Amino acid sequence: MVGGGAKSGTWRQIMSDVTNKPVRAPHMQETGALGAATLAGVGAGIFKDFIAAQSEMYASSSPADNTRHVYSMLYEKYK
């Protein structure tokens, strides 16, 4: 997730619950620069690989069972 909504932990959690998927967002706003820094860090050996680089540069949210159920029920009513 990138952009303004990605800054909000609450919004990331809602997106994760609604989609029932893990959601990750970079810790910084300049995602183009983040991509370049990630490539440089892996190339220079600062990070072992892209997975290791991502674990330090992204905030994560995973679906929460209690709220995911509520969103699923509300979606069924919406349909």
N, CA, C and O atoms as a Maestro MAE file, in Angstrom:
{
 s_m_m2io_version
 :::
 2.0.0
}

f_m_ct {
 s_m_title
 :::
 protein
 m_atom[316] {
  # First column is atom index #
  i_m_mmod_type
  r_m_x_coord
  r_m_y_coord
  r_m_z_coord
  i_m_residue_number
  s_m_chain_name
  s_m_pdb_residue_name
  s_m_pdb_atom_name
  i_m_atomic_number
  :::
  1 25 0.840 -1.155 0.000 1 A "MET " " N  " 7
  2 3 0.000 0.000 0.000 1 A "MET " " CA " 6
  3 2 0.895 1.230 0.000 1 A "MET " " C  " 6
  4 15 1.852 1.293 0.771 1 A "MET " " O  " 8
  5 25 0.604 2.199 -0.842 2 A "VAL " " N  " 7
  6 3 1.348 3.452 -0.863 2 A "VAL " " CA " 6
  7 2 0.363 4.618 -0.908 2 A "VAL " " C  " 6
  8 15 -0.819 4.434 -1.197 2 A "VAL " " O  " 8
  9 25 0.856 5.795 -0.623 3 A "GLY " " N  " 7
  10 3 0.020 6.984 -0.670 3 A "GLY " " CA " 6
  11 2 -0.443 7.391 0.714 3 A "GLY " " C  " 6
  12 15 -0.017 6.826 1.721 3 A "GLY " " O  " 8
  13 25 -1.327 8.386 0.748 4 A "GLY " " N  " 7
  14 3 -1.771 8.965 2.011 4 A "GLY " " CA " 6
  15 2 -2.387 7.973 2.971 4 A "GLY " " C  " 6
  16 15 -2.088 8.004 4.165 4 A "GLY " " O  " 8
  17 25 -3.249 7.082 2.472 5 A "GLY " " N  " 7
  18 3 -3.891 6.106 3.343 5 A "GLY " " CA " 6
  19 2 -2.932 5.118 3.965 5 A "GLY " " C  " 6
  20 15 -3.215 4.560 5.025 5 A "GLY " " O  " 8
  21 25 -1.806 4.896 3.324 6 A "ALA " " N  " 7
  22 3 -0.821 3.943 3.838 6 A "ALA " " CA " 6
  23 2 -0.190 4.414 5.135 6 A "ALA " " C  " 6
  24 15 0.356 3.604 5.885 6 A "ALA " " O  " 8
  25 25 -0.257 5.711 5.414 7 A "LYS " " N  " 7
  26 3 0.326 6.251 6.650 7 A "LYS " " CA " 6
  27 2 -0.467 5.836 7.885 7 A "LYS " " C  " 6
  28 15 0.079 5.807 8.988 7 A "LYS " " O  " 8
  29 25 -1.738 5.516 7.712 8 A "SER " " N  " 7
  30 3 -2.611 5.202 8.836 8 A "SER " " CA " 6
  31 2 -2.617 3.713 9.149 8 A "SER " " C  " 6
  32 15 -3.011 2.899 8.314 8 A "SER " " O  " 8
  33 25 -2.181 3.359 10.352 9 A "GLY " " N  " 7
  34 3 -2.234 1.966 10.781 9 A "GLY " " CA " 6
  35 2 -3.659 1.444 10.810 9 A "GLY " " C  " 6
  36 15 -3.903 0.277 10.507 9 A "GLY " " O  " 8
  37 25 -4.603 2.306 11.175 10 A "THR " " N  " 7
  38 3 -6.015 1.917 11.203 10 A "THR " " CA " 6
  39 2 -6.510 1.599 9.801 10 A "THR " " C  " 6
  40 15 -7.190 0.595 9.591 10 A "THR " " O  " 8
  41 25 -6.174 2.449 8.846 11 A "TRP " " N  " 7
  42 3 -6.621 2.219 7.469 11 A "TRP " " CA " 6
  43 2 -5.982 0.954 6.895 11 A "TRP " " C  " 6
  44 15 -6.645 0.185 6.199 11 A "TRP " " O  " 8
  45 25 -4.687 0.734 7.187 12 A "ARG " " N  " 7
  46 3 -4.031 -0.505 6.726 12 A "ARG " " CA " 6
  47 2 -4.741 -1.725 7.306 12 A "ARG " " C  " 6
  48 15 -4.939 -2.721 6.611 12 A "ARG " " O  " 8
  49 25 -5.125 -1.643 8.592 13 A "GLN " " N  " 7
  50 3 -5.806 -2.767 9.224 13 A "GLN " " CA " 6
  51 2 -7.168 -3.005 8.583 13 A "GLN " " C  " 6
  52 15 -7.546 -4.152 8.344 13 A "GLN " " O  " 8
  53 25 -7.904 -1.942 8.305 14 A "ILE " " N  " 7
  54 3 -9.202 -2.087 7.649 14 A "ILE " " CA " 6
  55 2 -9.031 -2.745 6.281 14 A "ILE " " C  " 6
  56 15 -9.778 -3.661 5.937 14 A "ILE " " O  " 8
  57 25 -8.065 -2.290 5.508 15 A "MET " " N  " 7
  58 3 -7.824 -2.871 4.184 15 A "MET " " CA " 6
  59 2 -7.470 -4.355 4.294 15 A "MET " " C  " 6
  60 15 -7.915 -5.164 3.480 15 A "MET " " O  " 8
  61 25 -6.675 -4.706 5.292 16 A "SER " " N  " 7
  62 3 -6.296 -6.095 5.497 16 A "SER " " CA " 6
  63 2 -7.511 -6.934 5.885 16 A "SER " " C  " 6
  64 15 -7.693 -8.043 5.382 16 A "SER " " O  " 8
  65 25 -8.343 -6.397 6.785 17 A "ASP " " N  " 7
  66 3 -9.533 -7.131 7.220 17 A "ASP " " CA " 6
  67 2 -10.533 -7.306 6.085 17 A "ASP " " C  " 6
  68 15 -11.089 -8.390 5.911 17 A "ASP " " O  " 8
  69 25 -10.763 -6.255 5.319 18 A "VAL " " N  " 7
  70 3 -11.750 -6.307 4.234 18 A "VAL " " CA " 6
  71 2 -11.319 -7.267 3.130 18 A "VAL " " C  " 6
  72 15 -12.132 -8.027 2.604 18 A "VAL " " O  " 8
  73 25 -10.040 -7.227 2.787 19 A "THR " " N  " 7
  74 3 -9.551 -8.085 1.705 19 A "THR " " CA " 6
  75 2 -9.127 -9.468 2.178 19 A "THR " " C  " 6
  76 15 -8.904 -10.371 1.371 19 A "THR " " O  " 8
  77 25 -9.016 -9.623 3.499 20 A "ASN " " N  " 7
  78 3 -8.525 -10.865 4.102 20 A "ASN " " CA " 6
  79 2 -7.136 -11.225 3.578 20 A "ASN " " C  " 6
  80 15 -6.818 -12.394 3.361 20 A "ASN " " O  " 8
  81 25 -6.324 -10.196 3.384 21 A "LYS " " N  " 7
  82 3 -4.953 -10.355 2.887 21 A "LYS " " CA " 6
  83 2 -4.014 -9.517 3.758 21 A "LYS " " C  " 6
  84 15 -4.421 -8.486 4.293 21 A "LYS " " O  " 8
  85 25 -2.778 -9.950 3.900 22 A "PRO " " N  " 7
  86 3 -1.807 -9.094 4.587 22 A "PRO " " CA " 6
  87 2 -1.569 -7.824 3.752 22 A "PRO " " C  " 6
  88 15 -1.583 -7.875 2.523 22 A "PRO " " O  " 8
  89 25 -1.357 -6.719 4.409 23 A "VAL " " N  " 7
  90 3 -1.102 -5.447 3.736 23 A "VAL " " CA " 6
  91 2 0.220 -4.896 4.259 23 A "VAL " " C  " 6
  92 15 0.464 -4.883 5.465 23 A "VAL " " O  " 8
  93 25 1.063 -4.445 3.351 24 A "ARG " " N  " 7
  94 3 2.333 -3.834 3.739 24 A "ARG " " CA " 6
  95 2 2.415 -2.447 3.144 24 A "ARG " " C  " 6
  96 15 1.910 -2.192 2.051 24 A "ARG " " O  " 8
  97 25 3.061 -1.550 3.878 25 A "ALA " " N  " 7
  98 3 3.258 -0.180 3.409 25 A "ALA " " CA " 6
  99 2 4.662 0.259 3.801 25 A "ALA " " C  " 6
  100 15 5.135 -0.080 4.886 25 A "ALA " " O  " 8
  101 25 5.330 1.003 2.937 26 A "PRO " " N  " 7
  102 3 6.669 1.487 3.277 26 A "PRO " " CA " 6
  103 2 6.600 2.479 4.426 26 A "PRO " " C  " 6
  104 15 5.596 3.167 4.611 26 A "PRO " " O  " 8
  105 25 7.683 2.545 5.198 27 A "HIS " " N  " 7
  106 3 7.769 3.483 6.319 27 A "HIS " " CA " 6
  107 2 7.959 4.921 5.844 27 A "HIS " " C  " 6
  108 15 7.901 5.844 6.657 27 A "HIS " " O  " 8
  109 25 8.184 5.131 4.557 28 A "MET " " N  " 7
  110 3 8.447 6.477 4.046 28 A "MET " " CA " 6
  111 2 7.516 6.806 2.893 28 A "MET " " C  " 6
  112 15 6.882 5.919 2.321 28 A "MET " " O  " 8
  113 25 7.437 8.079 2.559 29 A "GLN " " N  " 7
  114 3 6.551 8.551 1.504 29 A "GLN " " CA " 6
  115 2 7.152 8.423 0.104 29 A "GLN " " C  " 6
  116 15 6.430 8.144 -0.853 29 A "GLN " " O  " 8
  117 25 8.434 8.619 -0.022 30 A "GLU " " N  " 7
  118 3 9.095 8.624 -1.333 30 A "GLU " " CA " 6
  119 2 9.346 7.200 -1.803 30 A "GLU " " C  " 6
  120 15 10.450 6.676 -1.655 30 A "GLU " " O  " 8
  121 25 8.315 6.574 -2.371 31 A "THR " " N  " 7
  122 3 8.436 5.165 -2.730 31 A "THR " " CA " 6
  123 2 9.364 4.923 -3.920 31 A "THR " " C  " 6
  124 15 9.955 3.850 -4.032 31 A "THR " " O  " 8
  125 25 9.497 5.904 -4.805 32 A "GLY " " N  " 7
  126 3 10.465 5.764 -5.893 32 A "GLY " " CA " 6
  127 2 11.876 5.705 -5.344 32 A "GLY " " C  " 6
  128 15 12.690 4.880 -5.758 32 A "GLY " " O  " 8
  129 25 12.149 6.601 -4.401 33 A "ALA " " N  " 7
  130 3 13.466 6.609 -3.755 33 A "ALA " " CA " 6
  131 2 13.669 5.322 -2.948 33 A "ALA " " C  " 6
  132 15 14.780 4.795 -2.889 33 A "ALA " " O  " 8
  133 25 12.604 4.822 -2.331 34 A "LEU " " N  " 7
  134 3 12.701 3.582 -1.565 34 A "LEU " " CA " 6
  135 2 13.099 2.419 -2.469 34 A "LEU " " C  " 6
  136 15 13.944 1.602 -2.104 34 A "LEU " " O  " 8
  137 25 12.486 2.349 -3.652 35 A "GLY " " N  " 7
  138 3 12.846 1.289 -4.590 35 A "GLY " " CA " 6
  139 2 14.301 1.366 -5.004 35 A "GLY " " C  " 6
  140 15 14.991 0.348 -5.065 35 A "GLY " " O  " 8
  141 25 14.769 2.574 -5.287 36 A "ALA " " N  " 7
  142 3 16.173 2.758 -5.671 36 A "ALA " " CA " 6
  143 2 17.100 2.380 -4.513 36 A "ALA " " C  " 6
  144 15 18.126 1.732 -4.721 36 A "ALA " " O  " 8
  145 25 16.737 2.784 -3.303 37 A "ALA " " N  " 7
  146 3 17.558 2.463 -2.130 37 A "ALA " " CA " 6
  147 2 17.583 0.954 -1.883 37 A "ALA " " C  " 6
  148 15 18.614 0.401 -1.500 37 A "ALA " " O  " 8
  149 25 16.452 0.297 -2.101 38 A "THR " " N  " 7
  150 3 16.395 -1.154 -1.919 38 A "THR " " CA " 6
  151 2 17.318 -1.855 -2.909 38 A "THR " " C  " 6
  152 15 18.097 -2.730 -2.532 38 A "THR " " O  " 8
  153 25 17.225 -1.465 -4.171 39 A "LEU " " N  " 7
  154 3 18.105 -2.052 -5.189 39 A "LEU " " CA " 6
  155 2 19.576 -1.820 -4.845 39 A "LEU " " C  " 6
  156 15 20.392 -2.737 -4.942 39 A "LEU " " O  " 8
  157 25 19.910 -0.594 -4.445 40 A "ALA " " N  " 7
  158 3 21.296 -0.273 -4.096 40 A "ALA " " CA " 6
  159 2 21.752 -1.064 -2.874 40 A "ALA " " C  " 6
  160 15 22.879 -1.558 -2.835 40 A "ALA " " O  " 8
  161 25 20.875 -1.182 -1.876 41 A "GLY " " N  " 7
  162 3 21.233 -1.909 -0.657 41 A "GLY " " CA " 6
  163 2 21.485 -3.378 -0.907 41 A "GLY " " C  " 6
  164 15 22.420 -3.950 -0.346 41 A "GLY " " O  " 8
  165 25 20.668 -3.999 -1.739 42 A "VAL " " N  " 7
  166 3 20.884 -5.404 -2.077 42 A "VAL " " CA " 6
  167 2 22.147 -5.543 -2.922 42 A "VAL " " C  " 6
  168 15 22.955 -6.442 -2.689 42 A "VAL " " O  " 8
  169 25 22.319 -4.656 -3.901 43 A "GLY " " N  " 7
  170 3 23.500 -4.705 -4.761 43 A "GLY " " CA " 6
  171 2 24.799 -4.499 -4.004 43 A "GLY " " C  " 6
  172 15 25.817 -5.107 -4.334 43 A "GLY " " O  " 8
  173 25 24.770 -3.638 -2.985 44 A "ALA " " N  " 7
  174 3 25.978 -3.342 -2.207 44 A "ALA " " CA " 6
  175 2 26.208 -4.346 -1.078 44 A "ALA " " C  " 6
  176 15 27.216 -4.274 -0.376 44 A "ALA " " O  " 8
  177 25 25.274 -5.278 -0.905 45 A "GLY " " N  " 7
  178 3 25.438 -6.286 0.139 45 A "GLY " " CA " 6
  179 2 24.980 -5.831 1.515 45 A "GLY " " C  " 6
  180 15 25.218 -6.530 2.500 45 A "GLY " " O  " 8
  181 25 24.330 -4.677 1.606 46 A "ILE " " N  " 7
  182 3 23.814 -4.206 2.897 46 A "ILE " " CA " 6
  183 2 22.676 -5.123 3.356 46 A "ILE " " C  " 6
  184 15 22.550 -5.426 4.542 46 A "ILE " " O  " 8
  185 25 21.859 -5.555 2.406 47 A "PHE " " N  " 7
  186 3 20.795 -6.520 2.678 47 A "PHE " " CA " 6
  187 2 21.129 -7.807 1.950 47 A "PHE " " C  " 6
  188 15 21.656 -7.781 0.837 47 A "PHE " " O  " 8
  189 25 20.821 -8.937 2.580 48 A "LYS " " N  " 7
  190 3 21.090 -10.250 1.984 48 A "LYS " " CA " 6
  191 2 20.315 -10.420 0.670 48 A "LYS " " C  " 6
  192 15 20.854 -10.907 -0.324 48 A "LYS " " O  " 8
  193 25 19.047 -10.009 0.687 49 A "ASP " " N  " 7
  194 3 18.192 -10.130 -0.490 49 A "ASP " " CA " 6
  195 2 17.019 -9.160 -0.339 49 A "ASP " " C  " 6
  196 15 16.959 -8.401 0.628 49 A "ASP " " O  " 8
  197 25 16.094 -9.185 -1.288 50 A "PHE " " N  " 7
  198 3 14.967 -8.249 -1.263 50 A "PHE " " CA " 6
  199 2 14.015 -8.527 -0.107 50 A "PHE " " C  " 6
  200 15 13.410 -7.603 0.435 50 A "PHE " " O  " 8
  201 25 13.879 -9.795 0.274 51 A "ILE " " N  " 7
  202 3 13.015 -10.144 1.409 51 A "ILE " " CA " 6
  203 2 13.567 -9.508 2.685 51 A "ILE " " C  " 6
  204 15 12.810 -8.940 3.471 51 A "ILE " " O  " 8
  205 25 14.876 -9.601 2.892 52 A "ALA " " N  " 7
  206 3 15.493 -9.006 4.082 52 A "ALA " " CA " 6
  207 2 15.344 -7.489 4.068 52 A "ALA " " C  " 6
  208 15 15.096 -6.885 5.112 52 A "ALA " " O  " 8
  209 25 15.492 -6.871 2.912 53 A "ALA " " N  " 7
  210 3 15.344 -5.419 2.800 53 A "ALA " " CA " 6
  211 2 13.918 -5.004 3.126 53 A "ALA " " C  " 6
  212 15 13.711 -4.030 3.850 53 A "ALA " " O  " 8
  213 25 12.942 -5.717 2.610 54 A "GLN " " N  " 7
  214 3 11.542 -5.377 2.848 54 A "GLN " " CA " 6
  215 2 11.168 -5.493 4.316 54 A "GLN " " C  " 6
  216 15 10.372 -4.696 4.812 54 A "GLN " " O  " 8
  217 25 11.724 -6.463 5.017 55 A "SER " " N  " 7
  218 3 11.354 -6.659 6.422 55 A "SER " " CA " 6
  219 2 11.742 -5.460 7.277 55 A "SER " " C  " 6
  220 15 11.153 -5.242 8.335 55 A "SER " " O  " 8
  221 25 12.722 -4.683 6.836 56 A "GLU " " N  " 7
  222 3 13.151 -3.511 7.589 56 A "GLU " " CA " 6
  223 2 12.500 -2.224 7.107 56 A "GLU " " C  " 6
  224 15 12.558 -1.216 7.812 56 A "GLU " " O  " 8
  225 25 11.885 -2.224 5.933 57 A "MET " " N  " 7
  226 3 11.385 -0.984 5.349 57 A "MET " " CA " 6
  227 2 9.870 -0.890 5.253 57 A "MET " " C  " 6
  228 15 9.358 0.133 4.798 57 A "MET " " O  " 8
  229 25 9.137 -1.913 5.662 58 A "TYR " " N  " 7
  230 3 7.688 -1.915 5.496 58 A "TYR " " CA " 6
  231 2 6.980 -2.196 6.813 58 A "TYR " " C  " 6
  232 15 7.438 -3.006 7.618 58 A "TYR " " O  " 8
  233 25 5.862 -1.520 7.020 59 A "ALA " " N  " 7
  234 3 4.962 -1.823 8.130 59 A "ALA " " CA " 6
  235 2 3.935 -2.825 7.607 59 A "ALA " " C  " 6
  236 15 3.496 -2.721 6.461 59 A "ALA " " O  " 8
  237 25 3.554 -3.787 8.432 60 A "SER " " N  " 7
  238 3 2.635 -4.829 7.985 60 A "SER " " CA " 6
  239 2 1.380 -4.886 8.853 60 A "SER " " C  " 6
  240 15 1.419 -4.591 10.047 60 A "SER " " O  " 8
  241 25 0.287 -5.266 8.239 61 A "SER " " N  " 7
  242 3 -0.964 -5.554 8.940 61 A "SER " " CA " 6
  243 2 -1.508 -6.856 8.388 61 A "SER " " C  " 6
  244 15 -1.492 -7.084 7.179 61 A "SER " " O  " 8
  245 25 -1.991 -7.714 9.285 62 A "SER " " N  " 7
  246 3 -2.591 -8.985 8.877 62 A "SER " " CA " 6
  247 2 -4.061 -8.981 9.253 62 A "SER " " C  " 6
  248 15 -4.460 -8.294 10.193 62 A "SER " " O  " 8
  249 25 -4.879 -9.753 8.519 63 A "PRO " " N  " 7
  250 3 -6.310 -9.769 8.822 63 A "PRO " " CA " 6
  251 2 -6.575 -10.161 10.279 63 A "PRO " " C  " 6
  252 15 -5.953 -11.086 10.801 63 A "PRO " " O  " 8
  253 25 -7.489 -9.459 10.921 64 A "ALA " " N  " 7
  254 3 -7.911 -9.771 12.289 64 A "ALA " " CA " 6
  255 2 -9.247 -10.496 12.218 64 A "ALA " " C  " 6
  256 15 -10.206 -9.983 11.640 64 A "ALA " " O  " 8
  257 25 -9.312 -11.678 12.799 65 A "ASP " " N  " 7
  258 3 -10.515 -12.504 12.684 65 A "ASP " " CA " 6
  259 2 -11.774 -11.800 13.172 65 A "ASP " " C  " 6
  260 15 -12.825 -11.917 12.542 65 A "ASP " " O  " 8
  261 25 -11.690 -11.071 14.286 66 A "ASN " " N  " 7
  262 3 -12.899 -10.468 14.839 66 A "ASN " " CA " 6
  263 2 -13.470 -9.376 13.926 66 A "ASN " " C  " 6
  264 15 -14.687 -9.320 13.751 66 A "ASN " " O  " 8
  265 25 -12.653 -8.522 13.348 67 A "THR " " N  " 7
  266 3 -13.179 -7.463 12.485 67 A "THR " " CA " 6
  267 2 -13.419 -7.953 11.063 67 A "THR " " C  " 6
  268 15 -14.323 -7.461 10.388 67 A "THR " " O  " 8
  269 25 -12.637 -8.900 10.607 68 A "ARG " " N  " 7
  270 3 -12.840 -9.460 9.270 68 A "ARG " " CA " 6
  271 2 -14.242 -10.043 9.160 68 A "ARG " " C  " 6
  272 15 -14.898 -9.892 8.130 68 A "ARG " " O  " 8
  273 25 -14.702 -10.705 10.207 69 A "HIS " " N  " 7
  274 3 -16.047 -11.284 10.217 69 A "HIS " " CA " 6
  275 2 -17.108 -10.190 10.076 69 A "HIS " " C  " 6
  276 15 -18.078 -10.361 9.338 69 A "HIS " " O  " 8
  277 25 -16.932 -9.088 10.768 70 A "VAL " " N  " 7
  278 3 -17.889 -7.979 10.694 70 A "VAL " " CA " 6
  279 2 -17.946 -7.425 9.270 70 A "VAL " " C  " 6
  280 15 -19.033 -7.216 8.730 70 A "VAL " " O  " 8
  281 25 -16.796 -7.188 8.666 71 A "TYR " " N  " 7
  282 3 -16.767 -6.668 7.292 71 A "TYR " " CA " 6
  283 2 -17.408 -7.651 6.321 71 A "TYR " " C  " 6
  284 15 -18.114 -7.240 5.400 71 A "TYR " " O  " 8
  285 25 -17.174 -8.928 6.516 72 A "SER " " N  " 7
  286 3 -17.753 -9.936 5.640 72 A "SER " " CA " 6
  287 2 -19.282 -9.917 5.754 72 A "SER " " C  " 6
  288 15 -19.978 -9.980 4.741 72 A "SER " " O  " 8
  289 25 -19.804 -9.832 6.978 73 A "MET " " N  " 7
  290 3 -21.245 -9.774 7.193 73 A "MET " " CA " 6
  291 2 -21.847 -8.510 6.568 73 A "MET " " C  " 6
  292 15 -22.898 -8.567 5.930 73 A "MET " " O  " 8
  293 25 -21.183 -7.389 6.755 74 A "LEU " " N  " 7
  294 3 -21.681 -6.139 6.186 74 A "LEU " " CA " 6
  295 2 -21.650 -6.161 4.661 74 A "LEU " " C  " 6
  296 15 -22.531 -5.601 4.008 74 A "LEU " " O  " 8
  297 25 -20.633 -6.807 4.098 75 A "TYR " " N  " 7
  298 3 -20.544 -6.907 2.644 75 A "TYR " " CA " 6
  299 2 -21.711 -7.725 2.087 75 A "TYR " " C  " 6
  300 15 -22.279 -7.388 1.048 75 A "TYR " " O  " 8
  301 25 -22.058 -8.798 2.790 76 A "GLU " " N  " 7
  302 3 -23.193 -9.617 2.348 76 A "GLU " " CA " 6
  303 2 -24.486 -8.810 2.364 76 A "GLU " " C  " 6
  304 15 -25.313 -8.948 1.463 76 A "GLU " " O  " 8
  305 25 -24.667 -7.974 3.376 77 A "LYS " " N  " 7
  306 3 -25.843 -7.106 3.430 77 A "LYS " " CA " 6
  307 2 -25.807 -6.096 2.286 77 A "LYS " " C  " 6
  308 15 -26.836 -5.804 1.677 77 A "LYS " " O  " 8
  309 25 -24.645 -5.575 2.003 78 A "TYR " " N  " 7
  310 3 -24.481 -4.608 0.912 78 A "TYR " " CA " 6
  311 2 -24.890 -5.217 -0.430 78 A "TYR " " C  " 6
  312 15 -25.598 -4.594 -1.222 78 A "TYR " " O  " 8
  313 25 -24.428 -6.453 -0.669 79 A "LYS " " N  " 7
  314 3 -24.757 -7.118 -1.934 79 A "LYS " " CA " 6
  315 2 -26.251 -7.329 -2.053 79 A "LYS " " C  " 6
  316 15 -26.721 -7.874 -3.052 79 A "LYS " " O  " 8
  :::
 }
 m_bond[315] {
  # First column is bond index #
  i_m_from
  i_m_to
  i_m_order
  :::
  1 1 2 1
  2 2 3 1
  3 3 4 2
  4 3 5 1
  5 5 6 1
  6 6 7 1
  7 7 8 2
  8 7 9 1
  9 9 10 1
  10 10 11 1
  11 11 12 2
  12 11 13 1
  13 13 14 1
  14 14 15 1
  15 15 16 2
  16 15 17 1
  17 17 18 1
  18 18 19 1
  19 19 20 2
  20 19 21 1
  21 21 22 1
  22 22 23 1
  23 23 24 2
  24 23 25 1
  25 25 26 1
  26 26 27 1
  27 27 28 2
  28 27 29 1
  29 29 30 1
  30 30 31 1
  31 31 32 2
  32 31 33 1
  33 33 34 1
  34 34 35 1
  35 35 36 2
  36 35 37 1
  37 37 38 1
  38 38 39 1
  39 39 40 2
  40 39 41 1
  41 41 42 1
  42 42 43 1
  43 43 44 2
  44 43 45 1
  45 45 46 1
  46 46 47 1
  47 47 48 2
  48 47 49 1
  49 49 50 1
  50 50 51 1
  51 51 52 2
  52 51 53 1
  53 53 54 1
  54 54 55 1
  55 55 56 2
  56 55 57 1
  57 57 58 1
  58 58 59 1
  59 59 60 2
  60 59 61 1
  61 61 62 1
  62 62 63 1
  63 63 64 2
  64 63 65 1
  65 65 66 1
  66 66 67 1
  67 67 68 2
  68 67 69 1
  69 69 70 1
  70 70 71 1
  71 71 72 2
  72 71 73 1
  73 73 74 1
  74 74 75 1
  75 75 76 2
  76 75 77 1
  77 77 78 1
  78 78 79 1
  79 79 80 2
  80 79 81 1
  81 81 82 1
  82 82 83 1
  83 83 84 2
  84 83 85 1
  85 85 86 1
  86 86 87 1
  87 87 88 2
  88 87 89 1
  89 89 90 1
  90 90 91 1
  91 91 92 2
  92 91 93 1
  93 93 94 1
  94 94 95 1
  95 95 96 2
  96 95 97 1
  97 97 98 1
  98 98 99 1
  99 99 100 2
  100 99 101 1
  101 101 102 1
  102 102 103 1
  103 103 104 2
  104 103 105 1
  105 105 106 1
  106 106 107 1
  107 107 108 2
  108 107 109 1
  109 109 110 1
  110 110 111 1
  111 111 112 2
  112 111 113 1
  113 113 114 1
  114 114 115 1
  115 115 116 2
  116 115 117 1
  117 117 118 1
  118 118 119 1
  119 119 120 2
  120 119 121 1
  121 121 122 1
  122 122 123 1
  123 123 124 2
  124 123 125 1
  125 125 126 1
  126 126 127 1
  127 127 128 2
  128 127 129 1
  129 129 130 1
  130 130 131 1
  131 131 132 2
  132 131 133 1
  133 133 134 1
  134 134 135 1
  135 135 136 2
  136 135 137 1
  137 137 138 1
  138 138 139 1
  139 139 140 2
  140 139 141 1
  141 141 142 1
  142 142 143 1
  143 143 144 2
  144 143 145 1
  145 145 146 1
  146 146 147 1
  147 147 148 2
  148 147 149 1
  149 149 150 1
  150 150 151 1
  151 151 152 2
  152 151 153 1
  153 153 154 1
  154 154 155 1
  155 155 156 2
  156 155 157 1
  157 157 158 1
  158 158 159 1
  159 159 160 2
  160 159 161 1
  161 161 162 1
  162 162 163 1
  163 163 164 2
  164 163 165 1
  165 165 166 1
  166 166 167 1
  167 167 168 2
  168 167 169 1
  169 169 170 1
  170 170 171 1
  171 171 172 2
  172 171 173 1
  173 173 174 1
  174 174 175 1
  175 175 176 2
  176 175 177 1
  177 177 178 1
  178 178 179 1
  179 179 180 2
  180 179 181 1
  181 181 182 1
  182 182 183 1
  183 183 184 2
  184 183 185 1
  185 185 186 1
  186 186 187 1
  187 187 188 2
  188 187 189 1
  189 189 190 1
  190 190 191 1
  191 191 192 2
  192 191 193 1
  193 193 194 1
  194 194 195 1
  195 195 196 2
  196 195 197 1
  197 197 198 1
  198 198 199 1
  199 199 200 2
  200 199 201 1
  201 201 202 1
  202 202 203 1
  203 203 204 2
  204 203 205 1
  205 205 206 1
  206 206 207 1
  207 207 208 2
  208 207 209 1
  209 209 210 1
  210 210 211 1
  211 211 212 2
  212 211 213 1
  213 213 214 1
  214 214 215 1
  215 215 216 2
  216 215 217 1
  217 217 218 1
  218 218 219 1
  219 219 220 2
  220 219 221 1
  221 221 222 1
  222 222 223 1
  223 223 224 2
  224 223 225 1
  225 225 226 1
  226 226 227 1
  227 227 228 2
  228 227 229 1
  229 229 230 1
  230 230 231 1
  231 231 232 2
  232 231 233 1
  233 233 234 1
  234 234 235 1
  235 235 236 2
  236 235 237 1
  237 237 238 1
  238 238 239 1
  239 239 240 2
  240 239 241 1
  241 241 242 1
  242 242 243 1
  243 243 244 2
  244 243 245 1
  245 245 246 1
  246 246 247 1
  247 247 248 2
  248 247 249 1
  249 249 250 1
  250 250 251 1
  251 251 252 2
  252 251 253 1
  253 253 254 1
  254 254 255 1
  255 255 256 2
  256 255 257 1
  257 257 258 1
  258 258 259 1
  259 259 260 2
  260 259 261 1
  261 261 262 1
  262 262 263 1
  263 263 264 2
  264 263 265 1
  265 265 266 1
  266 266 267 1
  267 267 268 2
  268 267 269 1
  269 269 270 1
  270 270 271 1
  271 271 272 2
  272 271 273 1
  273 273 274 1
  274 274 275 1
  275 275 276 2
  276 275 277 1
  277 277 278 1
  278 278 279 1
  279 279 280 2
  280 279 281 1
  281 281 282 1
  282 282 283 1
  283 283 284 2
  284 283 285 1
  285 285 286 1
  286 286 287 1
  287 287 288 2
  288 287 289 1
  289 289 290 1
  290 290 291 1
  291 291 292 2
  292 291 293 1
  293 293 294 1
  294 294 295 1
  295 295 296 2
  296 295 297 1
  297 297 298 1
  298 298 299 1
  299 299 300 2
  300 299 301 1
  301 301 302 1
  302 302 303 1
  303 303 304 2
  304 303 305 1
  305 305 306 1
  306 306 307 1
  307 307 308 2
  308 307 309 1
  309 309 310 1
  310 310 311 1
  311 311 312 2
  312 311 313 1
  313 313 314 1
  314 314 315 1
  315 315 316 2
  :::
 }
}
